[in-house]
Amino acid sequence: MEAHTLAPEEHFIREEPYYEPVGQEIGIFEAAYRNKLPVLLKGPTGCGKTRFMEYMAWRLKRPLITVSCHDDLTASDLVGRFLVKGGETVWVDGPLARAVRAGGICYLDEIVEARKDTMVVIHPLADDRRALPMEKLGTLLEADDNFCLAISYNPGYQSVLKDLKQSTRQRFVALEFNYPAAELERKIVSTESGVAPEIAEKLVKFAQMTRNLKGSGLEEGASTRLLVHAAKLIASHIEPVAACQSAIAQALTDDEEMLAAVQELSSSLF
Amino acid sequence: MTTHPHSASAINRYLEELLEVEFTFLQVGELATSLAALAAENREFLLGWTRRIASTNIQIAYQFALRAITLLDHTDRRMIEAWALHAMDTYDRSGLSSGMRVIKEVENFAHQSHARSAGVVFEDVAGIMLNFVHGLSGRRLKLEPGDAAYTDSETLFLPAVIARMQTARHNFTLCKATVAMMWAQTRYGSFRVELPQLLAAYEDGERALNCFHALETLRLQARIADELPGLYREMQKLAAQLGETLPHDWEGYALQLGRSEATVEDSLRLLVDAYAGTSLPSLCYQGELRPEAVAACMATRIAKEKMLLRVKLAQLEQEVQKHRSAEGSDKPAKFGLAEKAENESGLTALELTLDGAPVAPPEDVRQLITSIQLDLGEIPPEYLVAAGPGEYDPSLYEEKPADPDAVWQGTYHEEGATLYPEWDYGRQHYRKNWCVMREKDVTPVHDGFRAATLGKYSGLLKHLRKTFEAMRDENRLLKRQSYGDNVDIDALVEALADARDGSEMSDRLFMRMHRTERNIAVMFMVDMSGSTRGWINDAERESLVLLCETLETLGDRYAIYGFSGTTRKRCELFRIKRFDEPYNEEVQGRISGIRPQEYTRMGFAIRHLTSLLKGVEARTKLLITLSDGKPDDYNDNYRTRYGIEDTRKALQEAQRSGIHPFCITLDEKARDYLPHLYGAVNYTVIDQVGKLPFKVADIYRRLTS
């Protein structure tokens, strides 16, 4: 088995990602970064958290190592493990250890999806110790001055059982993200997809309709990301109603009645 | 399938029995003859439905049978079914005379000209329409069946069947357009004027109302054309199909009301002129306007929402002050509203400010502000003054569940209760909103019951713990894996030796921890009916203590609810332990406080606990009933097959939601009916308390391994 890991320098973001600031998030993130404080990004799915991280990595000129958390993610997956190469055992750093060493930004996406025992690994990194214990090596890895820890979490979507522990959340500077205001969202949708502003405006209105349905049948309304998907389909000459149905409605729910209602909403709008 | 009699005389006998002719003196002879003359299929259909309706009310069944015969030739069966069900629901809700009225409408319906095969039935589209209207901006409107399409500004009423168009799709569109028109009335301020008083100034009040309605329809249609152009195109097509055109003298009105700044005041202004004219257009989707219903509904809402907003602002202020006092300032806070630059939902977006700085109001406050804005067009400044201490009693305006015990004091009301349907096997249909359910707390009794039980069963408990602990999955170290967290040194040494030896080296050189997290949620549903009085009640309580003690070692999520009640009007679920509650002294006290109550209606309990279980995220969900007998209720047919069938249906619903129901009973006769309810393997009969926790352990093992 050939183990291959990307070197930290391969994680640099070379081109400026398109990002529209919503509030003071850029300033706060930079201040947190300068003060070596870890950051927690809260907000519904698809509202631009990951894009924001890419943008900040580009702005701060640091490599960005993103880990999507899931319930099988072990501490070893983050810290590192021994592998056998050519008859020898060699240690291979996990993504977190690589970021700590290289002074990169480690972004743990959807942190609550990770197992509880995995989550505590980040605790010593997230307070003033700024060190990663590597138990298997018996060493303590001090973080580079440029290292930054960021995690994301979606409070609306998570169940009570998967809530973020107080001992974890109280270590972070929290930035709340939400869907951008209508005007801004229009701009984002039309810039990202190239559709005409009138189409983008209708898509944003449609998104608002689905967000009105949150709590009465939909778990979550359409995110900006889904709007961009639909807009891209429309830009490729797909009928708007069909695009809304495939890119947005079907992505939101499987419920027949809800799908029918959402279809009626989009056909009313276009 | 049941086959009904064929010959006139046999049908006659059948009807005599079904309609209890001996007591009701109904004339069934002619009916029987006409039924016998029908084609076999139609006869089966009608007799089947007559029997189903008769299980609800004999008079309605008789009237239905009489009228349905003439309907069969030119009406779709689906329509007849829809009417029959609508009649029974109406009977459930508002009694015999209302139910009869619906049946008589079937006749009117039959006299209308063309075949009704393409009608839209309320039940079929209600779900879609409700989501549709919630997606539009504004107040969260409700949807209910009514005698016509109209709104009281909170609920949209739709007729049971919409069948004006030729095809199903067009009827659906008509229904959607009607809903949208009614939504537009609430959304664009049709009710912001004192209509009843204003119309009183006209000699012919009805004509004035109809003119006003027609003018408003023009205005709202223009709003819809702006906001929902797709829908507007569909509306135009509907009107064209029905040949509805605007009279010439109304075109000017349409032009004036089509301007985006036109308000309801403009409609009122034009009303003087329109009233004097001769023509009066009416569009298929405009529904009816009932100013009295609106006025009554609005008056209560406006008063309530003003107070509610002020109370909520006071709460918000308190929270802010808490922060402030920490910072050392305690100036009184001042609320304001700022208009946001952009306009998200078409409604002027307002932002709540506190001392000039924007604050994010909670969702309920935001909805209140929207609702007030819809009624008044603005938020008057006095609404933004936080209620002073003691000014309003918030409990009067909060939508709290009413005190369950207050239900039987004074006049009965269903406010604040949760309503559940019940399966009527005779009708082969659900009785809607039939069971009036409330959750209550068990009063804890701290009498050392737990300690006594633990003492009494200490030996058993040790054994039990062992049984349960054996089920707990421990971390297991898997060796010789092809990937893992650690190198398996033994395997590595072996492999190196192999390599030196010249043989192929294994790649299974790792070990890793394997941990299967238990992911179970168990709901215990405990029979608290009067029949458990005595040793059964003790047995239930003791076994619950033992169960809790052992379940705690397992770490699974579990909840305990008791159920009892008297008739469908008083179905009660007793909270003993919720999922999120720890097993503490309070819970122990409640277990000790379980006392026999009244009767055993089971369907509602299963349905409610199923919905609670559905809210829990777990791979395996168990619903375990501890009971001493079959479904039963006071002076009610619940103790007959009706109750059994309803319970069975509720269990099927639970199963469909991915829940495993199981029943542990102390009723020795249970073998007669439990297999029918739970299936052959999902129940068990026990005769000793001590056996109960072991049974649960058995069930556990069976369902989770």
Coordinates of C-alpha atoms in Angstrom, one line a residue, chain B residues 47-355:
Chain B
L47 CA -73.9 -1.5 0.1
G48 CA -70.3 -1.4 1.3
W49 CA -70.4 2.3 1.9
T50 CA -73.8 2.2 3.4
R51 CA -72.5 -0.4 5.9
R52 CA -69.5 1.7 6.7
I53 CA -71.5 4.9 7.2
A54 CA -74.0 3.0 9.3
S55 CA -71.3 2.2 11.8
T56 CA -71.1 5.9 12.3
N57 CA -74.8 7.0 12.0
I58 CA -77.8 5.1 10.7
Q59 CA -79.7 8.1 9.5
I60 CA -76.8 9.4 7.4
A61 CA -76.3 6.0 6.0
Y62 CA -79.9 5.7 5.0
Q63 CA -79.9 9.2 3.3
F64 CA -76.7 8.4 1.6
A65 CA -78.0 5.2 0.1
L66 CA -81.2 6.9 -1.2
R67 CA -79.2 9.6 -2.9
A68 CA -76.2 7.7 -4.1
I69 CA -78.2 5.4 -6.4
T70 CA -79.1 8.3 -8.6
L71 CA -75.6 9.6 -8.5
L72 CA -73.9 6.5 -9.7
D73 CA -74.7 7.0 -13.4
H74 CA -73.0 10.3 -13.8
T75 CA -70.5 10.6 -11.0
D76 CA -67.1 9.2 -10.4
R77 CA -67.0 6.8 -7.4
R78 CA -64.1 8.7 -6.0
M79 CA -66.3 11.7 -5.7
I80 CA -69.1 9.7 -3.9
E81 CA -66.5 8.4 -1.5
A82 CA -65.1 11.8 -0.9
W83 CA -68.6 13.1 -0.1
A84 CA -69.4 10.2 2.2
L85 CA -66.2 10.7 4.2
H86 CA -66.8 14.4 4.3
A87 CA -70.3 13.8 5.7
M88 CA -68.9 11.4 8.4
D89 CA -66.1 13.8 9.4
T90 CA -68.7 16.6 9.6
Y91 CA -70.9 14.4 11.7
D92 CA -67.9 13.7 14.0
R93 CA -67.1 17.4 14.3
S94 CA -70.4 19.1 14.4
G95 CA -73.2 16.6 14.8
L96 CA -76.1 15.0 12.9
S97 CA -77.7 18.0 11.3
S98 CA -74.4 19.2 9.8
G99 CA -73.6 15.7 8.6
M100 CA -77.1 15.5 7.0
R101 CA -76.6 18.8 5.3
V102 CA -73.5 17.5 3.6
I103 CA -75.3 14.4 2.4
K104 CA -78.0 16.6 0.9
E105 CA -75.4 18.6 -0.9
V106 CA -74.5 15.3 -2.7
E107 CA -77.9 15.7 -4.3
N108 CA -77.2 19.2 -5.5
F109 CA -73.9 18.1 -6.7
A110 CA -75.6 15.4 -8.8
H111 CA -77.9 18.0 -10.4
Q112 CA -75.0 19.9 -11.8
S113 CA -74.5 19.4 -15.4
H114 CA -71.4 17.5 -16.4
A115 CA -69.7 14.5 -15.1
R116 CA -67.5 15.0 -12.1
S117 CA -64.7 12.7 -12.8
A118 CA -62.0 15.3 -12.6
G119 CA -62.7 17.0 -9.3
V120 CA -60.1 17.8 -6.7
V121 CA -60.8 16.4 -3.3
F122 CA -59.8 18.6 -0.3
E123 CA -58.1 15.7 1.5
D124 CA -55.9 14.9 -1.5
V125 CA -54.5 18.3 -2.0
A126 CA -54.6 19.8 1.5
G127 CA -51.0 18.8 2.3
I128 CA -49.7 20.3 -0.9
M129 CA -51.8 23.5 -0.6
L130 CA -50.7 24.0 3.0
N131 CA -47.0 23.8 2.1
F132 CA -47.6 26.0 -0.8
V133 CA -49.2 28.7 1.2
H134 CA -46.6 28.5 3.9
G135 CA -43.9 29.0 1.3
L136 CA -45.5 32.3 0.4
S137 CA -44.6 35.1 2.7
G138 CA -46.7 36.5 5.5
R139 CA -48.7 34.9 8.3
R140 CA -48.7 31.1 8.8
L141 CA -52.2 30.4 7.5
K142 CA -54.1 27.3 8.3
L143 CA -56.2 25.2 5.9
E144 CA -59.5 23.6 6.7
P145 CA -62.5 22.2 4.8
G146 CA -65.5 24.5 4.7
D147 CA -68.7 25.1 2.9
A148 CA -67.1 27.5 0.4
A149 CA -63.7 29.0 -0.3
Y150 CA -63.2 32.0 2.0
T151 CA -60.8 33.1 4.7
D152 CA -61.2 34.6 8.2
S153 CA -57.7 36.0 7.8
E154 CA -56.1 33.1 9.8
T155 CA -57.6 30.0 8.3
L156 CA -58.2 29.3 4.6
F157 CA -61.4 27.4 4.1
L158 CA -61.8 25.3 0.9
P159 CA -64.8 23.3 -0.2
A160 CA -64.5 19.5 0.0
V161 CA -64.5 19.1 -3.7
I162 CA -63.5 21.6 -6.5
A163 CA -64.8 20.4 -9.8
R164 CA -65.6 23.4 -11.9
M165 CA -63.0 22.6 -14.6
Q166 CA -63.0 19.7 -17.0
T167 CA -59.7 18.1 -16.2
A168 CA -58.1 17.1 -12.9
R169 CA -55.0 19.3 -13.6
H170 CA -57.2 22.4 -14.2
N171 CA -59.2 21.8 -11.1
F172 CA -56.0 21.5 -9.2
T173 CA -54.8 24.8 -10.7
L174 CA -58.1 26.4 -9.8
C175 CA -57.7 25.2 -6.3
K176 CA -54.2 26.7 -6.1
A177 CA -55.3 30.0 -7.6
T178 CA -58.1 30.2 -5.1
V179 CA -55.7 29.5 -2.3
A180 CA -53.3 32.2 -3.7
M181 CA -56.2 34.7 -3.9
M182 CA -57.1 34.2 -0.3
W183 CA -53.5 34.4 0.7
A184 CA -53.2 37.7 -1.2
Q185 CA -56.2 39.1 0.7
T186 CA -54.3 38.6 4.0
R187 CA -51.0 39.6 2.5
Y188 CA -52.0 42.8 0.6
G189 CA -54.3 44.2 3.2
S190 CA -57.8 43.6 2.0
F191 CA -58.9 43.5 5.6
R192 CA -57.3 46.6 6.8
V193 CA -60.6 48.5 6.5
E194 CA -63.7 48.2 8.7
L195 CA -65.7 46.5 5.9
P196 CA -68.9 45.7 7.7
Q197 CA -69.4 49.4 8.8
L198 CA -68.4 50.7 5.4
L199 CA -70.8 48.4 3.5
A200 CA -73.6 49.4 5.8
A201 CA -73.7 52.8 4.1
Y202 CA -75.0 51.1 0.9
E203 CA -78.6 50.3 0.4
D204 CA -77.9 46.9 -1.2
G205 CA -75.3 45.6 1.2
E206 CA -74.8 42.4 -0.8
R207 CA -74.2 44.1 -4.1
A208 CA -71.8 46.5 -2.4
L209 CA -69.9 43.5 -0.9
N210 CA -69.8 41.7 -4.3
C211 CA -68.6 44.9 -6.0
F212 CA -65.9 45.4 -3.4
H213 CA -64.8 41.8 -3.7
A214 CA -64.6 42.1 -7.5
L215 CA -62.5 45.3 -7.2
E216 CA -60.2 43.7 -4.7
T217 CA -59.8 40.7 -6.9
L218 CA -58.6 42.9 -9.7
R219 CA -56.2 44.6 -7.3
L220 CA -54.8 41.4 -5.8
Q221 CA -54.6 39.8 -9.2
A222 CA -52.2 42.6 -10.3
R223 CA -50.1 42.0 -7.2
I224 CA -50.0 38.3 -8.0
A225 CA -49.0 39.2 -11.6
D226 CA -46.0 41.1 -10.2
E227 CA -45.0 38.6 -7.5
L228 CA -45.9 35.3 -9.0
P229 CA -46.1 35.7 -12.8
G230 CA -46.2 32.0 -13.5
L231 CA -49.3 31.6 -11.4
Y232 CA -50.9 34.6 -13.0
R233 CA -50.5 33.1 -16.4
E234 CA -52.3 30.0 -15.2
M235 CA -55.0 32.1 -13.7
Q236 CA -55.6 33.8 -17.0
K237 CA -55.8 30.5 -18.7
L238 CA -58.5 29.3 -16.3
A239 CA -60.6 32.4 -16.8
A240 CA -60.2 32.1 -20.5
Q241 CA -61.4 28.5 -20.5
L242 CA -64.5 29.5 -18.6
G243 CA -65.0 32.5 -20.9
E244 CA -64.8 34.9 -18.0
T245 CA -64.0 38.4 -19.4
L246 CA -63.9 41.7 -17.8
P247 CA -66.9 44.0 -18.7
H248 CA -65.9 47.1 -20.6
D249 CA -66.8 49.6 -17.8
W250 CA -64.5 47.6 -15.5
E251 CA -61.3 47.9 -17.6
G252 CA -60.7 51.4 -16.2
Y253 CA -60.9 50.0 -12.6
A254 CA -58.5 47.3 -13.5
L255 CA -56.0 49.8 -14.8
Q256 CA -56.2 51.9 -11.7
L257 CA -56.0 49.0 -9.3
G258 CA -53.2 47.5 -11.3
R259 CA -50.7 50.1 -10.2
S260 CA -48.3 48.7 -7.7
E261 CA -49.1 51.4 -5.1
A262 CA -52.9 50.7 -5.2
T263 CA -54.3 49.9 -1.8
V264 CA -57.6 48.7 -0.4
E265 CA -58.5 52.3 0.0
D266 CA -58.5 52.6 -3.8
S267 CA -60.9 49.7 -4.1
L268 CA -63.2 51.5 -1.6
R269 CA -63.0 54.7 -3.6
L270 CA -63.9 53.0 -6.8
L271 CA -66.7 51.1 -5.1
V272 CA -69.0 54.1 -5.2
D273 CA -68.8 54.1 -8.9
A274 CA -68.9 50.4 -9.4
Y275 CA -71.9 50.1 -7.2
A276 CA -73.8 52.5 -9.3
G277 CA -73.0 50.6 -12.5
T278 CA -74.8 47.6 -13.8
S279 CA -72.1 44.9 -14.5
L280 CA -70.5 42.8 -11.9
P281 CA -67.6 40.5 -12.9
S282 CA -66.8 37.3 -11.0
L283 CA -63.7 35.2 -11.5
C284 CA -63.6 31.5 -10.9
Y285 CA -60.8 31.7 -8.3
Q286 CA -62.1 34.6 -6.2
G287 CA -63.9 32.5 -3.6
E288 CA -66.2 34.3 -1.2
L289 CA -65.7 37.3 1.1
R290 CA -67.1 37.0 4.6
P291 CA -66.4 40.3 6.4
E292 CA -68.0 39.2 9.7
A293 CA -65.8 36.1 10.0
V294 CA -62.8 38.3 9.3
A295 CA -63.8 41.0 11.7
A296 CA -64.4 38.6 14.6
C297 CA -61.1 36.8 14.0
M298 CA -59.1 40.0 13.6
A299 CA -60.5 41.7 16.7
T300 CA -59.3 38.9 19.0
R301 CA -56.0 38.6 17.2
I302 CA -55.1 42.3 17.2
A303 CA -55.7 42.6 20.9
K304 CA -53.8 39.4 21.7
E305 CA -50.9 40.2 19.5
K306 CA -50.4 43.7 20.8
M307 CA -50.1 42.4 24.3
L308 CA -48.0 39.4 23.3
L309 CA -45.5 41.6 21.5
R310 CA -45.2 43.9 24.4
V311 CA -44.7 41.0 26.8
K312 CA -42.1 39.4 24.5
L313 CA -40.3 42.7 24.2
A314 CA -40.2 43.0 28.0
Q315 CA -38.6 39.5 28.1
L316 CA -36.1 40.6 25.4
E317 CA -35.3 43.7 27.3
Q318 CA -34.7 41.7 30.5
E319 CA -32.2 39.6 28.7
V320 CA -30.4 42.6 27.4
Q321 CA -30.4 44.3 30.8
K322 CA -28.8 41.2 32.3
H323 CA -25.8 41.8 29.9
R324 CA -25.8 45.5 30.6
S325 CA -25.7 45.3 34.3
A326 CA -22.6 43.2 33.9
E327 CA -21.2 46.1 31.9
G328 CA -22.2 48.6 34.5
S329 CA -25.0 50.5 32.7
D330 CA -28.7 50.3 33.5
K331 CA -30.5 52.8 31.3
P332 CA -34.0 51.7 30.3
A333 CA -33.9 50.1 26.9
K334 CA -35.9 51.6 24.0
F335 CA -37.1 49.6 21.1
G336 CA -37.5 50.8 17.6
L337 CA -38.0 49.5 14.1
A338 CA -35.7 50.3 11.2
E339 CA -36.7 49.7 7.6
K340 CA -34.1 47.5 6.0
A341 CA -32.8 48.6 2.7
E342 CA -33.7 45.4 0.8
N343 CA -37.0 43.8 0.5
E344 CA -36.7 40.0 0.9
S345 CA -40.2 38.6 0.8
G346 CA -42.1 41.5 -0.7
L347 CA -43.2 42.6 2.7
T348 CA -41.4 45.7 4.0
A349 CA -38.5 44.1 5.9
L350 CA -38.3 45.6 9.3
E351 CA -35.4 45.3 11.7
L352 CA -35.9 45.5 15.4
T353 CA -33.6 47.9 17.2
L354 CA -32.8 48.4 20.8
D355 CA -31.4 51.8 21.6

